[in-house]
XYZ file of C-alpha atoms in Angstrom:
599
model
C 15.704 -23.579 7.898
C 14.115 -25.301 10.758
C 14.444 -29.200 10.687
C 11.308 -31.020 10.473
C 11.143 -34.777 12.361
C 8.983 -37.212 10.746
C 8.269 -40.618 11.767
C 7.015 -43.982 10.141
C 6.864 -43.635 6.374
C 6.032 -40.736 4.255
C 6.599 -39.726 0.259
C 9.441 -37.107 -0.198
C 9.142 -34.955 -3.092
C 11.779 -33.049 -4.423
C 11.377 -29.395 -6.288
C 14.467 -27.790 -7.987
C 13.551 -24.279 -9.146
C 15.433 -21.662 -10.867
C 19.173 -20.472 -9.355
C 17.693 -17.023 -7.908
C 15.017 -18.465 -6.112
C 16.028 -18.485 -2.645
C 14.976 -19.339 0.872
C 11.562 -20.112 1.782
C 9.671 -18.584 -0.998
C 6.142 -20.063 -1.828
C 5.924 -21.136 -5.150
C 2.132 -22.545 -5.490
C 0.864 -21.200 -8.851
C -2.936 -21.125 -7.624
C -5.575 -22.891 -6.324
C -9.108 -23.713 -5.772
C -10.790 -21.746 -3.782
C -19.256 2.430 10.040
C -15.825 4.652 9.417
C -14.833 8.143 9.759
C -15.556 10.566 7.227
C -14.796 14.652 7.039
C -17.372 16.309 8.971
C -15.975 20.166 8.649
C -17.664 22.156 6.089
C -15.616 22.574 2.944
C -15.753 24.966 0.014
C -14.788 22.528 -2.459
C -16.646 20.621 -5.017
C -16.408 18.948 -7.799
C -18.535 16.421 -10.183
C -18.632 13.115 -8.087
C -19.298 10.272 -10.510
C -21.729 6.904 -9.338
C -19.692 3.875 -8.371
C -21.864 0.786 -8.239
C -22.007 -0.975 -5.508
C -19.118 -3.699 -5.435
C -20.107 -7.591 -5.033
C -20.846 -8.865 -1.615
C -17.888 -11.577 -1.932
C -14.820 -11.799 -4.259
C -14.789 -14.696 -6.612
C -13.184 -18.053 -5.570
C -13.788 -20.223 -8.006
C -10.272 -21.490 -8.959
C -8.039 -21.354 -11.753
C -7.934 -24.256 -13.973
C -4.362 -24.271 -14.852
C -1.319 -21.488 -13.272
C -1.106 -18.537 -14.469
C 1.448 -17.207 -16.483
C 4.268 -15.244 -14.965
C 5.714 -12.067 -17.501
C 8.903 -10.865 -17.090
C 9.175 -7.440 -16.250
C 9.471 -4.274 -18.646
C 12.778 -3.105 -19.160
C 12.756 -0.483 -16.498
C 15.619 -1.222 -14.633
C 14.427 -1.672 -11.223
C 15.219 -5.480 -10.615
C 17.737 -7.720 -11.754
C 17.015 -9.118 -14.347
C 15.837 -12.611 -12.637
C 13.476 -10.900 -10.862
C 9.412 -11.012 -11.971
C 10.049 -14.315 -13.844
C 7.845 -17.462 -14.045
C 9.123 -19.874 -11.712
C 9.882 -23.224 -12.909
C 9.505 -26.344 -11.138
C 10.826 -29.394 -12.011
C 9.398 -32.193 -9.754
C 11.747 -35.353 -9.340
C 10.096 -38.668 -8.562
C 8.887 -39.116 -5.339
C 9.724 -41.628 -3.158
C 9.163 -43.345 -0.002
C 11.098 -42.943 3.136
C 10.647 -44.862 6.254
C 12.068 -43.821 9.837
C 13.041 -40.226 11.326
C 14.869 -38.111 9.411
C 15.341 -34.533 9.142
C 13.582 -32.629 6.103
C 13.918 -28.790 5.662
C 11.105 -27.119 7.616
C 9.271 -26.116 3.885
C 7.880 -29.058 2.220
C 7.524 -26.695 -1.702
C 3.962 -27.068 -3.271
C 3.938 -27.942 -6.869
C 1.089 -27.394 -9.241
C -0.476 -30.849 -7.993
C -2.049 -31.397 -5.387
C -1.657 -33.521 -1.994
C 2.553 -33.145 -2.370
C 3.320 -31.625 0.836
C 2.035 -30.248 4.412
C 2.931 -26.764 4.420
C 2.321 -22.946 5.687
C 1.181 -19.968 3.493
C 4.252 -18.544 1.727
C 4.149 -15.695 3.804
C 4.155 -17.715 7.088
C 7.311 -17.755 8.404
C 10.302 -17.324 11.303
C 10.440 -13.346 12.086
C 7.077 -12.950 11.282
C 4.554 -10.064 12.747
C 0.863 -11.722 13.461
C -1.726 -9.014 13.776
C -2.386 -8.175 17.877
C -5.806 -7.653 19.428
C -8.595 -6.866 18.977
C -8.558 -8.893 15.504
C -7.451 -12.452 15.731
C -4.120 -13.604 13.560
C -5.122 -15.759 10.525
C -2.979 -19.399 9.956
C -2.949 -21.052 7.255
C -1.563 -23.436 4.566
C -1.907 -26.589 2.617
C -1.866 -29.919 3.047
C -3.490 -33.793 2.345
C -6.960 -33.501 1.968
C -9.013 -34.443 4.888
C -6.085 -34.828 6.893
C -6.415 -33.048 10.333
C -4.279 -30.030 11.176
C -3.720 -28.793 14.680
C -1.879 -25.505 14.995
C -0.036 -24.707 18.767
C 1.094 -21.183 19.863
C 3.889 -21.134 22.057
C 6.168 -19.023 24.547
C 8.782 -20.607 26.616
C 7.751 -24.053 25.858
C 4.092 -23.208 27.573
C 1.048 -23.762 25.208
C -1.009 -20.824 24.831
C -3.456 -21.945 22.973
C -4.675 -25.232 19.946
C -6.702 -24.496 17.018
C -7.458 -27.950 15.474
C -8.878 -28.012 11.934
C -8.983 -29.769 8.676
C -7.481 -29.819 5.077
C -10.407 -28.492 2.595
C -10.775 -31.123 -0.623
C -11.514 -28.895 -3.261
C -8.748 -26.400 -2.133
C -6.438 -28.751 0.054
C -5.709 -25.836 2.220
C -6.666 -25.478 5.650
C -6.671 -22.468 7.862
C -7.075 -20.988 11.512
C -7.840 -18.219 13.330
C -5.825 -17.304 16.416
C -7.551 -15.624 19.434
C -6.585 -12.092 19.999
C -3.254 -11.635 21.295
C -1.627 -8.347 23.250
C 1.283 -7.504 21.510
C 4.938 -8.710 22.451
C 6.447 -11.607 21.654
C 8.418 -14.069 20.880
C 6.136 -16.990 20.333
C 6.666 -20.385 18.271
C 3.818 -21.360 16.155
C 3.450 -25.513 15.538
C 1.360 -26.496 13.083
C 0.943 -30.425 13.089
C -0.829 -32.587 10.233
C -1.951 -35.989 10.960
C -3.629 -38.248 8.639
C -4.137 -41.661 9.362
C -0.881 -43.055 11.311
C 1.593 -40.366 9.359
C 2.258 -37.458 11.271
C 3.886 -34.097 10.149
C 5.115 -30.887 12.179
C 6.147 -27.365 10.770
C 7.193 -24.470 13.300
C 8.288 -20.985 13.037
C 10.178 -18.992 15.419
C 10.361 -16.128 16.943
C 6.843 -14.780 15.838
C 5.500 -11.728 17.084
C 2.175 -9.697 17.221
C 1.948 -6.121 16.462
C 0.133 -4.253 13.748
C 0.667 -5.282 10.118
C 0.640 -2.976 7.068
C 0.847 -3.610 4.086
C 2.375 -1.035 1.652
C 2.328 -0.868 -2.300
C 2.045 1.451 -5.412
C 5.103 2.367 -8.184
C 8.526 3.077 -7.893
C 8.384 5.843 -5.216
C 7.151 3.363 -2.928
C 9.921 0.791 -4.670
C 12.829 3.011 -3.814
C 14.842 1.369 -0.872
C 17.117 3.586 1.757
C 19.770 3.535 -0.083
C 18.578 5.872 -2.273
C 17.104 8.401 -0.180
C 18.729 11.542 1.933
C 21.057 10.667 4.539
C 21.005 6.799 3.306
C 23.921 5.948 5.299
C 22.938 7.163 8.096
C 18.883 5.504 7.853
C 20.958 2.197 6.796
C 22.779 2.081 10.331
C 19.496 3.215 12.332
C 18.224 -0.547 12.617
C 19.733 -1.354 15.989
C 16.688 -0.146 18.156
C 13.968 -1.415 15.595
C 14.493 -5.414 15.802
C 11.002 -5.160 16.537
C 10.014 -3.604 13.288
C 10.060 -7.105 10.704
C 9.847 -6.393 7.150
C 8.854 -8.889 4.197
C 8.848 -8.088 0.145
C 6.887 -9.609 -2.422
C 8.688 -10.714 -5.921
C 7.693 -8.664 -9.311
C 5.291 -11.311 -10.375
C 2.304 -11.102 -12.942
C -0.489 -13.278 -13.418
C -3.702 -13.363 -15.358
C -6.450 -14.956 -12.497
C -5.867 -14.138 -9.047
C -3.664 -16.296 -7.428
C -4.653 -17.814 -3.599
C -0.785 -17.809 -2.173
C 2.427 -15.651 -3.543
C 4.490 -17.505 -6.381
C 7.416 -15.868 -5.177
C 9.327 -13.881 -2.442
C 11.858 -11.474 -2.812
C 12.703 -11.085 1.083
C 10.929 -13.213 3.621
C 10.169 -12.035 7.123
C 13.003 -10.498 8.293
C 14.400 -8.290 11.118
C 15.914 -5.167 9.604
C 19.692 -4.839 8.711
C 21.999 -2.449 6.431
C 21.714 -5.432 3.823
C 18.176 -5.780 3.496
C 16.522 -1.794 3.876
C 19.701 -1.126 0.992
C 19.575 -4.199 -1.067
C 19.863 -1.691 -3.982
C 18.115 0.438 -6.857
C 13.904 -0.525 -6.810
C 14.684 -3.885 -4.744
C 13.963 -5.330 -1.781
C 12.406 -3.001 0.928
C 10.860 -0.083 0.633
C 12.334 3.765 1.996
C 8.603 5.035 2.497
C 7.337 1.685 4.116
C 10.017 1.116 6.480
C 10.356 5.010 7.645
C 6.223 4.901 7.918
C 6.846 1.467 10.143
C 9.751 3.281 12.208
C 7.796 6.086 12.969
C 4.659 4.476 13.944
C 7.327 2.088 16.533
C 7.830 5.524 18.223
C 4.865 6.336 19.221
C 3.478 2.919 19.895
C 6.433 1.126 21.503
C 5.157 -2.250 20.202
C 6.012 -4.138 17.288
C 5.198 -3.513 13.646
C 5.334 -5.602 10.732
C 5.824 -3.886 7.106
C 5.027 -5.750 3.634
C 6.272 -4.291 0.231
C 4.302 -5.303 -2.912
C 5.214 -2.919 -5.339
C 6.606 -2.199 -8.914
C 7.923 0.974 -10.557
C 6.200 2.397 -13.545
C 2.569 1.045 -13.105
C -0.584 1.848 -13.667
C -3.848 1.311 -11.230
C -5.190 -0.487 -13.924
C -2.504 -3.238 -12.730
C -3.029 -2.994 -9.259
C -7.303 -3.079 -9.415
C -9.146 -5.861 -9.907
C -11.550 -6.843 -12.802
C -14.219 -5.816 -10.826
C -13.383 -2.688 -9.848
C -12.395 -1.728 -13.295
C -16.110 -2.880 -14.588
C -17.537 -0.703 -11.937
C -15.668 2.282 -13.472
C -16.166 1.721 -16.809
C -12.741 1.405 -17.587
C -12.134 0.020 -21.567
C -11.005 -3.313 -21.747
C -9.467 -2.895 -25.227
C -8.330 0.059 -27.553
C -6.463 2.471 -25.397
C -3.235 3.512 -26.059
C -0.200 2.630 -24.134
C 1.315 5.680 -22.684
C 5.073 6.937 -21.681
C 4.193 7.086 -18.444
C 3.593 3.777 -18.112
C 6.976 1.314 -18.029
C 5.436 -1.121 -16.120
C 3.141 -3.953 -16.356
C 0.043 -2.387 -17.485
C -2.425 -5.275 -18.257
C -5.871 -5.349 -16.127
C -5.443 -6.647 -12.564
C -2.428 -8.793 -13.547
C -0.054 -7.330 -10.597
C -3.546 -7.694 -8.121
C -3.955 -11.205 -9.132
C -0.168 -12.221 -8.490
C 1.192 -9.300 -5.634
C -2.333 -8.320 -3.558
C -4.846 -11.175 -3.787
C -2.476 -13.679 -2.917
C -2.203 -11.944 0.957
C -6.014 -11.473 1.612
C -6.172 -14.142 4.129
C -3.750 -12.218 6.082
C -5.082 -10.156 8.961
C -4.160 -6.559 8.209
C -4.273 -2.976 10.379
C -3.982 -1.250 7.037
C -2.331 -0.392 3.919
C -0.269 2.705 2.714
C -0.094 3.590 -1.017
C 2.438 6.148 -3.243
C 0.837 5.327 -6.904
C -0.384 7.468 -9.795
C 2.524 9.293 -11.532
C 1.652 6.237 -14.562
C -1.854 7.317 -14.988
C -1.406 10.864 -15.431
C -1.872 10.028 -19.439
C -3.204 6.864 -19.475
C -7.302 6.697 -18.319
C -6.341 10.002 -15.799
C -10.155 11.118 -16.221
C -11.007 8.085 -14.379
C -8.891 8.065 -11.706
C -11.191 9.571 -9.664
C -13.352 6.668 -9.832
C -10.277 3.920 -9.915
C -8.865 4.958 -6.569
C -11.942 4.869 -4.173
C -12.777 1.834 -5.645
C -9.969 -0.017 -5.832
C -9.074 0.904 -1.322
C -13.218 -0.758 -1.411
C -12.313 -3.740 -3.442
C -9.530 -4.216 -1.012
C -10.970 -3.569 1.697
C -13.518 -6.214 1.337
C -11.504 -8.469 0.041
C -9.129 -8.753 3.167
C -12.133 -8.458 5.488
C -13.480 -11.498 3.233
C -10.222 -13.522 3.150
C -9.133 -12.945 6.579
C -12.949 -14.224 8.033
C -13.521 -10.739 9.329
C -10.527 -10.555 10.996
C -9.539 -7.324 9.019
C -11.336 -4.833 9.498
C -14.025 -3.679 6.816
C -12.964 -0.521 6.256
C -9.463 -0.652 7.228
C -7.621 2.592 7.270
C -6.107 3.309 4.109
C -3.166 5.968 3.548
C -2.142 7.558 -0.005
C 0.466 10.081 -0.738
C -0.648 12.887 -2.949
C 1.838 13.178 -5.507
C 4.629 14.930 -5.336
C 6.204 17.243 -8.551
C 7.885 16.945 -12.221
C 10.628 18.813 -14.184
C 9.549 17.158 -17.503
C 5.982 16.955 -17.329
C 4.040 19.028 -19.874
C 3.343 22.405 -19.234
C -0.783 21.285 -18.895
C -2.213 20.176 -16.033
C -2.579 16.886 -15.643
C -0.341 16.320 -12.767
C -2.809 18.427 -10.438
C -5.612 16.568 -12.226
C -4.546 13.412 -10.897
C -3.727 15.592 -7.268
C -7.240 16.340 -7.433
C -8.825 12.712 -8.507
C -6.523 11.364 -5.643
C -9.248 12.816 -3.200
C -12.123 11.749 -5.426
C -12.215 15.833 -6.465
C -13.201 16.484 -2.853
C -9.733 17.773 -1.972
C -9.261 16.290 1.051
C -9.388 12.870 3.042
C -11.482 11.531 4.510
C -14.914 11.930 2.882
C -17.562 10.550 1.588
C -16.319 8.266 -0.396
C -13.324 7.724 0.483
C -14.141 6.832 4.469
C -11.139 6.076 6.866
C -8.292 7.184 4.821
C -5.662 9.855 5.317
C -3.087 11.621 2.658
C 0.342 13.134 3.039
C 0.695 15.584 0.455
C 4.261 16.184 -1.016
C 3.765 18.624 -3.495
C 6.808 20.689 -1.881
C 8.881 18.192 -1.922
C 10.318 18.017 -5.037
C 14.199 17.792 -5.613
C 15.737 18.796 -8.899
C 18.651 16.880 -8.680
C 17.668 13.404 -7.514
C 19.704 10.830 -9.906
C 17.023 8.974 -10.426
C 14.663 11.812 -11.816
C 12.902 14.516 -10.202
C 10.029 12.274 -10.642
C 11.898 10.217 -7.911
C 12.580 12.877 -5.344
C 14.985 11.847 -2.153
C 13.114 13.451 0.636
C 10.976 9.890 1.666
C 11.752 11.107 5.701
C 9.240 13.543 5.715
C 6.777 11.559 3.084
C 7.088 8.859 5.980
C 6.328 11.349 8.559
C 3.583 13.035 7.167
C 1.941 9.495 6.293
C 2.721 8.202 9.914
C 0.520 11.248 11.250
C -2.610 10.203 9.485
C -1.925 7.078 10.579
C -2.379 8.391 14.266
C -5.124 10.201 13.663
C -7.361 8.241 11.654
C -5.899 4.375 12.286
C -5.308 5.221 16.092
C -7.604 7.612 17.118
C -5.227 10.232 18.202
C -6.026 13.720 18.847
C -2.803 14.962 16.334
C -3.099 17.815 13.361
C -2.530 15.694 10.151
C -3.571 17.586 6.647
C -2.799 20.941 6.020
C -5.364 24.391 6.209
C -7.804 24.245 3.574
C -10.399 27.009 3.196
C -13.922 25.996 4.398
C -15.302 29.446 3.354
C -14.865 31.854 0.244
C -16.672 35.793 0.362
C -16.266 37.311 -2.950
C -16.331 41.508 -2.304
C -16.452 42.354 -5.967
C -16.725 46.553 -5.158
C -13.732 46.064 -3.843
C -11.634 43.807 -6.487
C -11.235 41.458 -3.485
C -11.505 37.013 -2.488
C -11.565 36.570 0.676
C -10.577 32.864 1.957
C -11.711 31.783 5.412
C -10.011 28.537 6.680
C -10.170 26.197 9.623
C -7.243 26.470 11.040
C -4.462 28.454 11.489
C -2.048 29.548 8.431
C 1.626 30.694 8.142
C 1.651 32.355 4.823
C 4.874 33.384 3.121
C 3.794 35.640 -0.319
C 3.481 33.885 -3.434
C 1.820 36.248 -6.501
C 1.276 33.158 -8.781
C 0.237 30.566 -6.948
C -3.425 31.486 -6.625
C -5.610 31.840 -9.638
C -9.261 32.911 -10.254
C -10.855 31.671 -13.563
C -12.593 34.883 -15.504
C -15.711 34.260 -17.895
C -16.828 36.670 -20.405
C -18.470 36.163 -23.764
C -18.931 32.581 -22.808
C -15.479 32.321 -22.736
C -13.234 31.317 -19.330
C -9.473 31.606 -18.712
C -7.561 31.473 -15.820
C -5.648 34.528 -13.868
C -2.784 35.022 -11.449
C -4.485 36.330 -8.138
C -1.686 38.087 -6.312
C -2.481 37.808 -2.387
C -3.540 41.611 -1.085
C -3.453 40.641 2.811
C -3.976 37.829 5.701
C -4.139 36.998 8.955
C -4.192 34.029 11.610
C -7.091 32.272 9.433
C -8.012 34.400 6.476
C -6.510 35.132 2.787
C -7.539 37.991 0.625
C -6.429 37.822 -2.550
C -6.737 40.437 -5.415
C -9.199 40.152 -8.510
C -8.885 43.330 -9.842
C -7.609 41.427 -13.128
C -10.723 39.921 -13.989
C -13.335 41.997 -15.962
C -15.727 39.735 -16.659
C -17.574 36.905 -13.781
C -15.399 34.962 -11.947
C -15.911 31.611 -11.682
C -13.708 29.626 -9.902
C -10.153 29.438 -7.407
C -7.617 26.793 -7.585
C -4.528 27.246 -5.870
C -1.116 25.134 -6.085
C -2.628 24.365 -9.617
C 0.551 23.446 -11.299
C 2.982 20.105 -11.957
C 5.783 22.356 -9.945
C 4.077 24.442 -7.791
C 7.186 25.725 -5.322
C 10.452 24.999 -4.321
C 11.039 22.513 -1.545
C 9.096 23.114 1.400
C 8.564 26.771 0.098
C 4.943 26.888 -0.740
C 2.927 29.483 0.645
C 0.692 28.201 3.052
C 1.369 25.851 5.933
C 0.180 25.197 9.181
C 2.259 26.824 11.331
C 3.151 24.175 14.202
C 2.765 21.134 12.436
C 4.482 22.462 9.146
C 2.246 20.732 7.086
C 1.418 22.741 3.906
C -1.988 23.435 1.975
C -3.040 21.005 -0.034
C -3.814 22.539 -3.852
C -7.436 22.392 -4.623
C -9.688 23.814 -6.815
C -13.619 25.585 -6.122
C -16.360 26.949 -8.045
C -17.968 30.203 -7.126
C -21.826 29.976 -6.037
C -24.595 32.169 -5.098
């Protein structure tokens, strides 16, 4: 903690909270208050469903009272501590007159006008979005008071915001000018109301790009689960410059303006924190996505985990979004596959909304094993509209800072020893592109996918739903980052075909695609769907030849019309890294998909 001098005479309030709340965790309740697209031509098609327009602004009006904070399901990813309500038990204030040396975080209660203090978020270590966006401060205080907030390097001011504290809200809030990146800086933020003056700094701050990374447990899993964990855990000396920050598991039923709790504040990156444990702390994906992107950028990178294992996107949307997909508010049934909380937007309102003043680059997501039987039909609707909701939001909360459509990356998910035998694991492949396929398109604008289909690993201890390989997950996601958050000229998503020529004399498909493919035989993998008597099923298409950018395959088992392709069509679809078709310098495979014959 950094000491904080105060002079003259001031109320001191004390907070004593429960025994696993540690360091400087915010604990405030609530309070008052054109992109890229795919431009190649593409082969597949599905039924794209309307998605109203979403609301100009997101709502501010305030909560009347806190939320409620529910422990978390039994799923054995925290201690069990974690994702509880917080409890605060004020002491009587009283007042102190002369200097004296109070902990740099003066802990908001549920009341208002009890401290001076930064966001929860806002703290020593910290990565401050770099040019061209400018780096949003902010915080609470004593209404009316004014608040002037100093950046610093070396003791030489760089530049003063000045502001006030907000009545309704009694939180106040600056935007920086754009910085390059680098660092370190010292940010002072100084409240003075009448003749009582109060001062809050941070150190060591630094401006990079900031991403923000959530979803379910394989986005939970930390490095010391993953391949090679020992030897990712010691890799930390040459990334001090990558700072990494974890939200608590924390629901609540209204959106909440700051976090309740923090699991890890800003932090540089040690063996300790990346391998706290089992589901805790920092994420594998999130911090191998942030070391790759420091290797190619050479500047620094800050990383933010807010997720939880076993969730739906029901959780994760908010109540907007949902109404704009018709999603039912009441009768569903609960499904295995979700272990998580599960209740609309309660995990948006207490682990997303409560960073939207923060000025992002953009946000990486690994979600969507929970829905594959619970509201799966809608997913393709959920998803696009829950990276707009966002999207806005942060653009909203952050005064523009963020960009409106920030780039958003997803991985496609990967496979599943015990899922059923139907398909509903390449359903929710296929919604994951908003049935187009592939990312970017039309509706989903500015994102990018890694797909990890061949990634699967049988003998993970922790399921094969959970498989080990988050390296090349990371990797894969870090190249769509390049291309599509960067600008960079790099391959990124596998060959897909952009053109099908059915030669039915000759029994034979052929698939044209748009860039090179490496194909290594598969007889399974492909199948054509065969209609007769108004009846349809679905055949193995063994592959008859290919070449640098063509497939043939064989229909010579279908007597009747065929309909449709689909390839990779299955919860397993091949061993690890051994599906059929990759790209053949960037080893990035083919992503499944599924098309409908035309005339």
């Amino acid at each position: 903690m950094v000491p904080v001098v105060i002079s003259r005479c001031w109320v001191t309030v004390f907070f004593f909270f429960e025994p696993n709340y540690g360091g400087r965790e915010g604990d405030r309740p609530g309070l008052a208050r054109r992109p890229r697209t795919a431009s190649r031509p593409n082969v597949l098609g599905g039924v794209e469903p309307d998605l109203p327009a979403p609301p100009t602004a997101p709502p501010t009006a305030p909560p009347t009272a806190p939320p409620t904070a529910r422990a978390p399901p039994a799923e054995g990813t925290r201690s069990p501590a974690r994702g509880r309500r917080i409890l605060a038990n004020m002491a009587a204030p009283r007042v102190v007159c002369g200097p004296v040396l109070l902990p740099l975080v003066l802990l908001a209660a549920t009341s208002a006008d009890v401290g001076f203090r930064f966001a929860s978020y806002i703290n020593n270590y910290m990565v401050l979005q770099k040019e061209p966006a400018g780096a949003v401060i902010w915080g609470y205080g004593t209404s009316e008071a004014t608040v002037t907030v100093t950046l610093y390097r070396d003791q030489e001011t760089i530049m003063e915001k000045v502001t006030s504290v907000k009545a309704h809200s009694n939180s106040w809030m600056v935007v920086l000018d754009p910085m390059k990146p680098g660092g370190p800086y010292e940010v002072m933020a100084q409240q003075t109301f009448g003749k009582t003056n109060f001062t809050l700094r941070v150190h060591d701050v630094l401006f990079g790009d900031v991403w923000l990374c959530s979803g379910q447990s394989n986005m939970q899993m930390t490095v010391s689960q993953i391949f090679n964990a020992t030897r990712e855990l010691a890799n930390t000396a040459a990334y001090q410059s990558v700072r990494i920050f974890s939200v608590s598991l924390i629901q609540a039923e209204q959106e909440l303006e700051d976090l309740a709790k923090v699991d890890l504040q800003w932090a540089k990156p040690t063996t300790e924190n990346l391998g706290h444990g089992i589901f805790q702390y920092m994420s594998a994906v999130c911090w191998l996505f942030g070391r790759n992107l420091y290797d190619t950028l050479q500047y620094p990178i800050g990383l933010i985990s807010s997720s939880w294992g076993g969730t739906p996107i029901e959780a994760w949307s908010s109540e907007r979004s949902l109404k704009a997909c018709g999603v039912p508010t009441q009768g569903f049934t609960q499904s295995n596959s979700v272990t998580g909380p599960s209740n609309h937007s309660v995990l948006w309102n207490a682990m997303i909304h409560p960073l939207h003043n923060m000025t992002l680059k953009g946000v990486i997501w690994y979600q969507g094993e929970s829905n594959m039987n619970f509201n799966r039909d809608l997913y393709n609707c959920t998803f696009p509209a829950l990276i707009e909701d966002w999207r806005q939001t942060f653009h909203h909360g952050s005064q523009g800072q963020t960009e409106r459509f920030f780039p958003f990356g997803f991985v496609q998910l990967s496979s599943y020893l015990s899922a059923p035998s139907d398909d509903t694991f390449p359903q929710i492949r296929w919604h994951q592109t908003a049935d187009f396929g592939y990312v970017p398109n039309l509706r989903m604008p500015n994102t990018f996918m890694a797909v990890a289909m061949d990634l699967c690993d049988r003998k993970s201890p922790f399921g094969s739903i959970h498989p080990r390989d988050k390296q090349t997950v990371a990797y894969r996601l870090h190249l769509g980052a390049r291309a599509v958050a960067y600008g960079e000229k790099v391959i990124f998503q596998g060959p897909l075909p952009e053109k099908m020529e059915l030669l039915a004399d000759k029994g034979l498909l052929n698939l044209m695609y748009s860039q090179e493919i490496q194909v290594q035989r598969q007889d399974k993998i492909f199948e054509i769907s065969c209609c007769s008597d108004h009846q349809c099923k679905w055949l193995p298409a063994p592959m008859d030849a290919f070449s640098a950018q063509t497939l043939t395959l064989s229909t010579g088992s279908c007597h009747g019309t065929l309909a449709a392709v689909r390839y990779a069509w299955a919860t397993w679809p091949c061993e690890y890294k051994q599906c059929p078709i990759y790209h053949p310098s960037s080893t990035l495979p083919a992503p499944p998909f599924i098309a409908f014959m035309t005339n």
